[in-house]
Amino acid sequence: MAKFGIGQAVRRVEDQRFLLGRGRYVDDISLPGQCHGVTVLSPHAHARIKRVDVSKAKAAPGVLCVLTGADAAAEKLGSFTSHLMPEDLGAPKGHRTFQPLLSTEKVRFVGDRVAFVVAETLTQARDAAELVEIEYEPLAAVVDLEAAAKEGAVKVWEDCPQGNVGFRLMFGSKEATDAAFAAARHVVKLRVENNRLSPVAMEPRVAIGDYNAAEDQYTLYTASQNPHGVRMEMSHVFHVAENQVRVVSPDVGGGFGLKGNVFPDEALVLWASRRIRRPVKWVATRSESMLTDHCGREMVYYGEIALDEHGKILALRARCLFQLGAYFVGAALAAGAFSVRFIPEAYDIQTMHIASQGLFTNTSQSGPYRGAGRPEAAYFMERLIEHAARTIGMDAAEIRRRNLIPPGKLPYATPTLWNYDSGEFQRLMERCIEVSDWKGFAARKQAAQKNGRLRGRAVSYYIEFGGIFNDRMDLRFNPDGTLTVLAGTHSHGQGHATVFAQLAHELLGVPLDSIKYVQGDTAQVAIGRGTYGARSAVVGGNALKAASEALIEKAKPMAATLLEADAADLEFKDGQFRVVGTDKAIGIIDVAKAAYAPAGPLTDRFGVGLEASGSFSPNPPSHPNGSHVCELEVDPETGEVVVDRYFVVDDLGRVLNPMIVRGQIHGGVVQGLGQALIEHQVYDPQSGQLLSGSFMDYGMPRADTMPSVNAELEEVPCKTNPLGVKGIGESGTIGAPPTVINALLDALEPLGVGHIDMPATPMRVTARALSRRIDKGRGNFLRHHDGRDVGIAARHRRHDRGVDDPQARDAMHAPCGIDHGEPIIYAPHPAGADRMERAGNIVADVLRKRIVLRGERCKIDASVRQRREDRTGERRHQVDQPGNDRALELVGSGDAIEPAQPVRELHREGDAAHGAHFLVRQDFDRPTEALHEAPQIELLAGEVELHAGVSGSARGKRDAPARHRLEQARREIGDLKAER
């Protein structure tokens, strides 16, 4: 084994310049004569464009050009579409869409591009963009996936023959599945949602276009995972040859699939540069990224499994709704297909019927996000099998043992067309259970209970694939004997400069510090497919091995000539060619130097220089797999979830660099925990406006809230590639979400909570727990705060003056609060839709917001009547309260409305009375305000107070514990706002 070769934990050679701030990102580049572009985005989710007037913008100071969709049409520029359609795979024909550089007739989501303004400075471009006048005719929009799937739903594309269905996929046999279900002892059903995520790369998308008129050459600097793919797309847009386009992708600050796609912004800067003959830079703001980046994950699954009396899965049914967004472009179908094909996971299930629909909505387009379909499928299957275990009364680990594919069945062909070549699934799960100290859980749970916390655990299994498309790697010795690796892959955090150098060091015996790694420039690297889909080690690594072997074979006759021996008598080992049976030897570096001699018999015979290329195609791909165990605690008062212990045992085949591998696992787990507990991209279901458009609204995982991830690596070599590697980039993200949610449900089991959707925010955890407590008739007053969401539940038996209004009682029984910007009531009586509707109206009148009744999913509009307006401009509102002869009179001006008097008294059992004071806020104009300042309710011992978000003030007398809790809540809220 070479000192810094395969399997060694070599520190990343690229980290020094990153840590010293010497990285070179696109925004660090400033070209001579560079100017700045700003995109004008649609404020409507769905609208016709009636008129675009750019005259004022063109006349603004510093403006160099203003581009519109009409200009693009006049110049016959191309557009973007899907790389792959379902009919290419033998599935029913899908609906192909084309995304223009700039829209001309319609906009289909908030953020659709309408115009592009270029000016001398960024400030001038932004000011001029405000002067572009666009007349819209707003149209009805559809945002919700289930709503988009309904017959008669608003159509995003009028020419789509199947409503909003962009593609349909199906696997398995309906007849065989129905028969298996009919014979099953148990049938378990579950509906799960995968929450919509924004990729949120640390570096937003950015591009610089530089057109050279003298040579008719286009140079694009862009933050891309796939520069050669971008070159191809640009050649199509501008109808030029690929050798007229150069794409440079230097250091990239995070990709996660987002930067593997091409966006109109990259073509806009090239087009503008061609127009004005100067370089044009465009940098997305964070809010612009939230609006226009593609989304990931959003899906709804409806699943059923049939089991025998021993817990063996007999058959599986699934119906899936996949979010396409407004445009079917790029690699969207990849995520859609993988979200279906990986549903069986590593379980031995041969009978199934799975159907999926990709649906258009008036939201930003969908695209691959770390894992691209595999996390969605794993979450669905692991949640379903966990739910089955609880339903039939079987241990969650045991049901997996009985259903994981045993080694004797490998290679294993799934009904979804995968072929698993290797793996020891049951052994890995047992190892993960062992290293997590599974048996010690009972003592830790008891200790948590003593501290007033609930503790839960879960084990899960995942499998994915690593390696897609072929690729090429080039090795080139330089005249001084140093070696250059020219990679078709692209590193944006994966450590390729280190790992590929390790491979070359191991295979060729070249010193590690004499190896240079080159990527991301189509003028230097002839061809490449980029990095995504856990492909770099599998495809790039094996291509590099092939290049190394080709280089050795090419150098062998050169070495034989220099050694005056026959090439057949040479062997290569540890960087040297040696004549077998003698001490005659020459290093490959010396051979390379000789190959660059200015004259002589060696170069006359073999030519100048020493270089070679290698290619590899992963047919079939590798299948990384592994097990996760999570232990977490829940504060039942606040709903806060703390992941305390996390363990991963991964089978990655041959491990090239364990340190880098563990880093990939850690990062993946953190992204999975982010989805499970905090991240959620939310649109208003009526207007289609993005409600989570900044870090004020979109939660992100932080280092101080993440656990220490214990990763153990098991090497079960892959049998389908020479290196035996399996890939690692996606694995942590796939296994984490179901493991965390299943552990959370285990913790909440004493409260009777059997289901919760991601993200499991403290508000959502509390609401679920409250609804179950209310169903069981337990608890009176419960209070919750987590710094973002504050909710209530109140239960009482008597009302003012002995009046017993069941509708009002239902309203007070229902836990209320803010769920991602939308006040909610969780209905404890799902059968009484009519009663809950009236109950919702009561609370809606107080909150002045739309209420969603969870359980029946009824939508109710608030109606507060304006009674009069006095001379001071104060608005007075009166809300009638059933069962109370004193109506609430709200007095206020502007957004805030303060009460003129207490509303009522709420009574607990016994004689303890609680007075109520209210501060209610009206509707807000901006989504941020609606999310953070919406009406929220807080119950405290001693007095009940409804106050407006984080701005409400304490009123009335409280006991010391209550006052302390309120101050603690306000401190946490203040800290959160400061962080955001």
mmCIF file of N, CA and C in Angstrom, residues 426-498:
data_model
loop_
_atom_site.group_PDB
_atom_site.id
_atom_site.type_symbol
_atom_site.label_atom_id
_atom_site.label_comp_id
_atom_site.label_asym_id
_atom_site.label_seq_id
_atom_site.Cartn_x
_atom_site.Cartn_y
_atom_site.Cartn_z
ATOM 1 N N GLN A 426 -28.699 -7.595 6.482
ATOM 2 C CA GLN A 426 -29.061 -7.961 7.854
ATOM 3 C C GLN A 426 -27.877 -7.770 8.799
ATOM 4 N N ARG A 427 -26.694 -8.146 8.349
ATOM 5 C CA ARG A 427 -25.512 -7.996 9.214
ATOM 6 C C ARG A 427 -25.239 -6.534 9.520
ATOM 7 N N LEU A 428 -25.363 -5.675 8.535
ATOM 8 C CA LEU A 428 -25.107 -4.256 8.767
ATOM 9 C C LEU A 428 -26.111 -3.663 9.747
ATOM 10 N N MET A 429 -27.380 -4.052 9.635
ATOM 11 C CA MET A 429 -28.367 -3.533 10.576
ATOM 12 C C MET A 429 -28.053 -4.001 11.995
ATOM 13 N N GLU A 430 -27.681 -5.279 12.128
ATOM 14 C CA GLU A 430 -27.338 -5.783 13.456
ATOM 15 C C GLU A 430 -26.121 -5.050 14.011
ATOM 16 N N ARG A 431 -25.164 -4.751 13.149
ATOM 17 C CA ARG A 431 -23.973 -4.027 13.605
ATOM 18 C C ARG A 431 -24.338 -2.620 14.061
ATOM 19 N N CYS A 432 -25.224 -1.959 13.347
ATOM 20 C CA CYS A 432 -25.633 -0.606 13.744
ATOM 21 C C CYS A 432 -26.378 -0.635 15.075
ATOM 22 N N ILE A 433 -27.224 -1.639 15.252
ATOM 23 C CA ILE A 433 -27.923 -1.799 16.528
ATOM 24 C C ILE A 433 -26.923 -2.026 17.656
ATOM 25 N N GLU A 434 -25.903 -2.830 17.386
ATOM 26 C CA GLU A 434 -24.891 -3.138 18.397
ATOM 27 C C GLU A 434 -24.092 -1.898 18.791
ATOM 28 N N VAL A 435 -23.577 -1.144 17.806
ATOM 29 C CA VAL A 435 -22.724 -0.002 18.138
ATOM 30 C C VAL A 435 -23.529 1.130 18.781
ATOM 31 N N SER A 436 -24.841 1.129 18.597
ATOM 32 C CA SER A 436 -25.666 2.180 19.196
ATOM 33 C C SER A 436 -26.045 1.893 20.646
ATOM 34 N N ASP A 437 -25.578 0.750 21.185
ATOM 35 C CA ASP A 437 -25.933 0.345 22.551
ATOM 36 C C ASP A 437 -27.453 0.268 22.692
ATOM 37 N N TRP A 438 -28.046 -0.508 21.822
ATOM 38 C CA TRP A 438 -29.504 -0.686 21.786
ATOM 39 C C TRP A 438 -30.046 -1.152 23.140
ATOM 40 N N LYS A 439 -29.311 -2.037 23.773
ATOM 41 C CA LYS A 439 -29.778 -2.595 25.045
ATOM 42 C C LYS A 439 -29.752 -1.575 26.176
ATOM 43 N N GLY A 440 -28.933 -0.545 26.047
ATOM 44 C CA GLY A 440 -28.874 0.466 27.097
ATOM 45 C C GLY A 440 -29.935 1.543 26.975
ATOM 46 N N PHE A 441 -30.799 1.424 25.963
ATOM 47 C CA PHE A 441 -31.805 2.461 25.726
ATOM 48 C C PHE A 441 -32.768 2.601 26.898
ATOM 49 N N ALA A 442 -33.168 1.483 27.506
ATOM 50 C CA ALA A 442 -34.168 1.535 28.572
ATOM 51 C C ALA A 442 -33.697 2.418 29.725
ATOM 52 N N ALA A 443 -32.429 2.306 30.089
ATOM 53 C CA ALA A 443 -31.904 3.127 31.182
ATOM 54 C C ALA A 443 -31.879 4.600 30.784
ATOM 55 N N ARG A 444 -31.502 4.885 29.534
ATOM 56 C CA ARG A 444 -31.479 6.282 29.074
ATOM 57 C C ARG A 444 -32.896 6.858 29.000
ATOM 58 N N LYS A 445 -33.831 6.034 28.635
ATOM 59 C CA LYS A 445 -35.220 6.491 28.570
ATOM 60 C C LYS A 445 -35.743 6.819 29.959
ATOM 61 N N GLN A 446 -35.406 5.969 30.919
ATOM 62 C CA GLN A 446 -35.847 6.210 32.292
ATOM 63 C C GLN A 446 -35.237 7.498 32.839
ATOM 64 N N ALA A 447 -33.970 7.735 32.538
ATOM 65 C CA ALA A 447 -33.316 8.964 32.988
ATOM 66 C C ALA A 447 -33.969 10.187 32.352
ATOM 67 N N ALA A 448 -34.345 10.069 31.106
ATOM 68 C CA ALA A 448 -35.017 11.184 30.439
ATOM 69 C C ALA A 448 -36.360 11.475 31.084
ATOM 70 N N GLN A 449 -37.089 10.431 31.447
ATOM 71 C CA GLN A 449 -38.392 10.619 32.083
ATOM 72 C C GLN A 449 -38.266 11.351 33.411
ATOM 73 N N LYS A 450 -37.191 11.072 34.132
ATOM 74 C CA LYS A 450 -36.979 11.766 35.400
ATOM 75 C C LYS A 450 -36.764 13.259 35.199
ATOM 76 N N ASN A 451 -36.253 13.606 34.009
ATOM 77 C CA ASN A 451 -36.051 15.020 33.681
ATOM 78 C C ASN A 451 -37.234 15.624 32.943
ATOM 79 N N GLY A 452 -38.331 14.892 32.899
ATOM 80 C CA GLY A 452 -39.539 15.410 32.270
ATOM 81 C C GLY A 452 -39.527 15.354 30.757
ATOM 82 N N ARG A 453 -38.701 14.489 30.203
ATOM 83 C CA ARG A 453 -38.607 14.392 28.741
ATOM 84 C C ARG A 453 -39.006 13.005 28.257
ATOM 85 N N LEU A 454 -39.461 12.973 27.016
ATOM 86 C CA LEU A 454 -39.801 11.719 26.358
ATOM 87 C C LEU A 454 -38.623 11.312 25.473
ATOM 88 N N ARG A 455 -38.313 10.026 25.452
ATOM 89 C CA ARG A 455 -37.177 9.560 24.656
ATOM 90 C C ARG A 455 -37.634 8.458 23.713
ATOM 91 N N GLY A 456 -37.135 8.512 22.471
ATOM 92 C CA GLY A 456 -37.490 7.502 21.487
ATOM 93 C C GLY A 456 -36.286 7.101 20.669
ATOM 94 N N ARG A 457 -36.427 5.980 19.974
ATOM 95 C CA ARG A 457 -35.337 5.481 19.132
ATOM 96 C C ARG A 457 -35.933 4.821 17.898
ATOM 97 N N ALA A 458 -35.083 4.631 16.897
ATOM 98 C CA ALA A 458 -35.515 3.936 15.690
ATOM 99 C C ALA A 458 -34.290 3.430 14.956
ATOM 100 N N VAL A 459 -34.496 2.360 14.208
ATOM 101 C CA VAL A 459 -33.486 1.840 13.295
ATOM 102 C C VAL A 459 -34.116 1.790 11.912
ATOM 103 N N SER A 460 -33.325 2.067 10.899
ATOM 104 C CA SER A 460 -33.855 2.007 9.540
ATOM 105 C C SER A 460 -32.794 1.448 8.611
ATOM 106 N N TYR A 461 -33.221 1.165 7.383
ATOM 107 C CA TYR A 461 -32.285 0.701 6.373
ATOM 108 C C TYR A 461 -32.532 1.462 5.082
ATOM 109 N N TYR A 462 -31.462 1.636 4.307
ATOM 110 C CA TYR A 462 -31.605 2.319 3.020
ATOM 111 C C TYR A 462 -30.724 1.617 2.001
ATOM 112 N N ILE A 463 -31.044 1.810 0.746
ATOM 113 C CA ILE A 463 -30.173 1.407 -0.346
ATOM 114 C C ILE A 463 -30.355 2.413 -1.470
ATOM 115 N N GLU A 464 -29.313 2.681 -2.218
ATOM 116 C CA GLU A 464 -29.428 3.631 -3.322
ATOM 117 C C GLU A 464 -28.576 3.131 -4.484
ATOM 118 N N PHE A 465 -28.212 3.996 -5.381
ATOM 119 C CA PHE A 465 -27.292 3.607 -6.429
ATOM 120 C C PHE A 465 -26.224 4.687 -6.562
ATOM 121 N N GLY A 466 -25.061 4.286 -7.003
ATOM 122 C CA GLY A 466 -23.968 5.223 -7.213
ATOM 123 C C GLY A 466 -23.379 5.012 -8.595
ATOM 124 N N GLY A 467 -23.421 6.046 -9.405
ATOM 125 C CA GLY A 467 -22.845 5.955 -10.739
ATOM 126 C C GLY A 467 -23.906 6.011 -11.821
ATOM 127 N N ILE A 468 -23.822 7.038 -12.655
ATOM 128 C CA ILE A 468 -24.735 7.173 -13.776
ATOM 129 C C ILE A 468 -23.980 7.841 -14.924
ATOM 130 N N PHE A 469 -24.185 7.391 -16.108
ATOM 131 C CA PHE A 469 -23.532 7.878 -17.328
ATOM 132 C C PHE A 469 -22.039 7.517 -17.332
ATOM 133 N N ASN A 470 -21.495 7.456 -18.529
ATOM 134 C CA ASN A 470 -20.064 7.207 -18.657
ATOM 135 C C ASN A 470 -19.274 8.492 -18.407
ATOM 136 N N ASP A 471 -17.962 8.351 -18.314
ATOM 137 C CA ASP A 471 -17.105 9.534 -18.170
ATOM 138 C C ASP A 471 -15.681 9.177 -18.554
ATOM 139 N N ARG A 472 -14.885 10.228 -18.635
ATOM 140 C CA ARG A 472 -13.505 10.070 -19.093
ATOM 141 C C ARG A 472 -12.574 10.854 -18.177
ATOM 142 N N MET A 473 -11.400 10.276 -17.946
ATOM 143 C CA MET A 473 -10.338 10.953 -17.204
ATOM 144 C C MET A 473 -9.051 10.903 -18.026
ATOM 145 N N ASP A 474 -8.308 11.990 -18.026
ATOM 146 C CA ASP A 474 -7.047 12.073 -18.758
ATOM 147 C C ASP A 474 -5.897 12.250 -17.780
ATOM 148 N N LEU A 475 -4.803 11.566 -18.069
ATOM 149 C CA LEU A 475 -3.568 11.709 -17.299
ATOM 150 C C LEU A 475 -2.476 12.202 -18.246
ATOM 151 N N ARG A 476 -1.780 13.232 -17.832
ATOM 152 C CA ARG A 476 -0.751 13.814 -18.692
ATOM 153 C C ARG A 476 0.489 14.134 -17.876
ATOM 154 N N PHE A 477 1.608 13.471 -18.236
ATOM 155 C CA PHE A 477 2.882 13.838 -17.628
ATOM 156 C C PHE A 477 3.387 15.118 -18.287
ATOM 157 N N ASN A 478 3.983 15.980 -17.481
ATOM 158 C CA ASN A 478 4.582 17.218 -17.971
ATOM 159 C C ASN A 478 6.084 17.011 -18.170
ATOM 160 N N PRO A 479 6.755 17.876 -18.893
ATOM 161 C CA PRO A 479 8.187 17.675 -19.170
ATOM 162 C C PRO A 479 9.055 17.513 -17.932
ATOM 163 N N ASP A 480 8.642 18.104 -16.805
ATOM 164 C CA ASP A 480 9.460 17.978 -15.592
ATOM 165 C C ASP A 480 9.126 16.736 -14.774
ATOM 166 N N GLY A 481 8.237 15.897 -15.280
ATOM 167 C CA GLY A 481 7.886 14.665 -14.588
ATOM 168 C C GLY A 481 6.703 14.770 -13.650
ATOM 169 N N THR A 482 6.152 15.952 -13.487
ATOM 170 C CA THR A 482 4.933 16.075 -12.690
ATOM 171 C C THR A 482 3.745 15.551 -13.502
ATOM 172 N N LEU A 483 2.654 15.274 -12.790
ATOM 173 C CA LEU A 483 1.496 14.647 -13.422
ATOM 174 C C LEU A 483 0.267 15.536 -13.271
ATOM 175 N N THR A 484 -0.519 15.670 -14.326
ATOM 176 C CA THR A 484 -1.773 16.415 -14.289
ATOM 177 C C THR A 484 -2.938 15.458 -14.518
ATOM 178 N N VAL A 485 -3.919 15.543 -13.632
ATOM 179 C CA VAL A 485 -5.162 14.790 -13.779
ATOM 180 C C VAL A 485 -6.212 15.747 -14.323
ATOM 181 N N LEU A 486 -6.750 15.436 -15.497
ATOM 182 C CA LEU A 486 -7.808 16.258 -16.089
ATOM 183 C C LEU A 486 -9.119 15.500 -15.955
ATOM 184 N N ALA A 487 -10.004 16.033 -15.105
ATOM 185 C CA ALA A 487 -11.183 15.276 -14.677
ATOM 186 C C ALA A 487 -12.450 15.744 -15.364
ATOM 187 N N GLY A 488 -13.246 14.782 -15.826
ATOM 188 C CA GLY A 488 -14.567 15.093 -16.356
ATOM 189 C C GLY A 488 -15.598 15.266 -15.277
ATOM 190 N N THR A 489 -15.282 14.844 -14.047
ATOM 191 C CA THR A 489 -16.152 15.098 -12.902
ATOM 192 C C THR A 489 -15.916 16.528 -12.406
ATOM 193 N N HIS A 490 -16.667 16.957 -11.415
ATOM 194 C CA HIS A 490 -16.479 18.304 -10.882
ATOM 195 C C HIS A 490 -16.652 18.293 -9.369
ATOM 196 N N SER A 491 -15.610 18.696 -8.673
ATOM 197 C CA SER A 491 -15.646 18.713 -7.215
ATOM 198 C C SER A 491 -16.176 20.045 -6.704
ATOM 199 N N HIS A 492 -17.175 20.003 -5.840
ATOM 200 C CA HIS A 492 -17.661 21.207 -5.166
ATOM 201 C C HIS A 492 -17.887 20.879 -3.689
ATOM 202 N N GLY A 493 -16.842 20.285 -3.103
ATOM 203 C CA GLY A 493 -16.882 19.911 -1.697
ATOM 204 C C GLY A 493 -16.556 18.455 -1.452
ATOM 205 N N GLN A 494 -16.420 17.658 -2.517
ATOM 206 C CA GLN A 494 -16.223 16.213 -2.357
ATOM 207 C C GLN A 494 -14.761 15.806 -2.185
ATOM 208 N N GLY A 495 -13.812 16.723 -2.381
ATOM 209 C CA GLY A 495 -12.405 16.394 -2.160
ATOM 210 C C GLY A 495 -11.758 15.644 -3.302
ATOM 211 N N HIS A 496 -12.174 15.901 -4.550
ATOM 212 C CA HIS A 496 -11.623 15.170 -5.690
ATOM 213 C C HIS A 496 -10.133 15.405 -5.875
ATOM 214 N N ALA A 497 -9.667 16.614 -5.610
ATOM 215 C CA ALA A 497 -8.244 16.895 -5.796
ATOM 216 C C ALA A 497 -7.386 16.004 -4.918
ATOM 217 N N THR A 498 -7.945 15.568 -3.800
ATOM 218 C CA THR A 498 -7.225 14.674 -2.899
ATOM 219 C C THR A 498 -7.396 13.215 -3.310
#
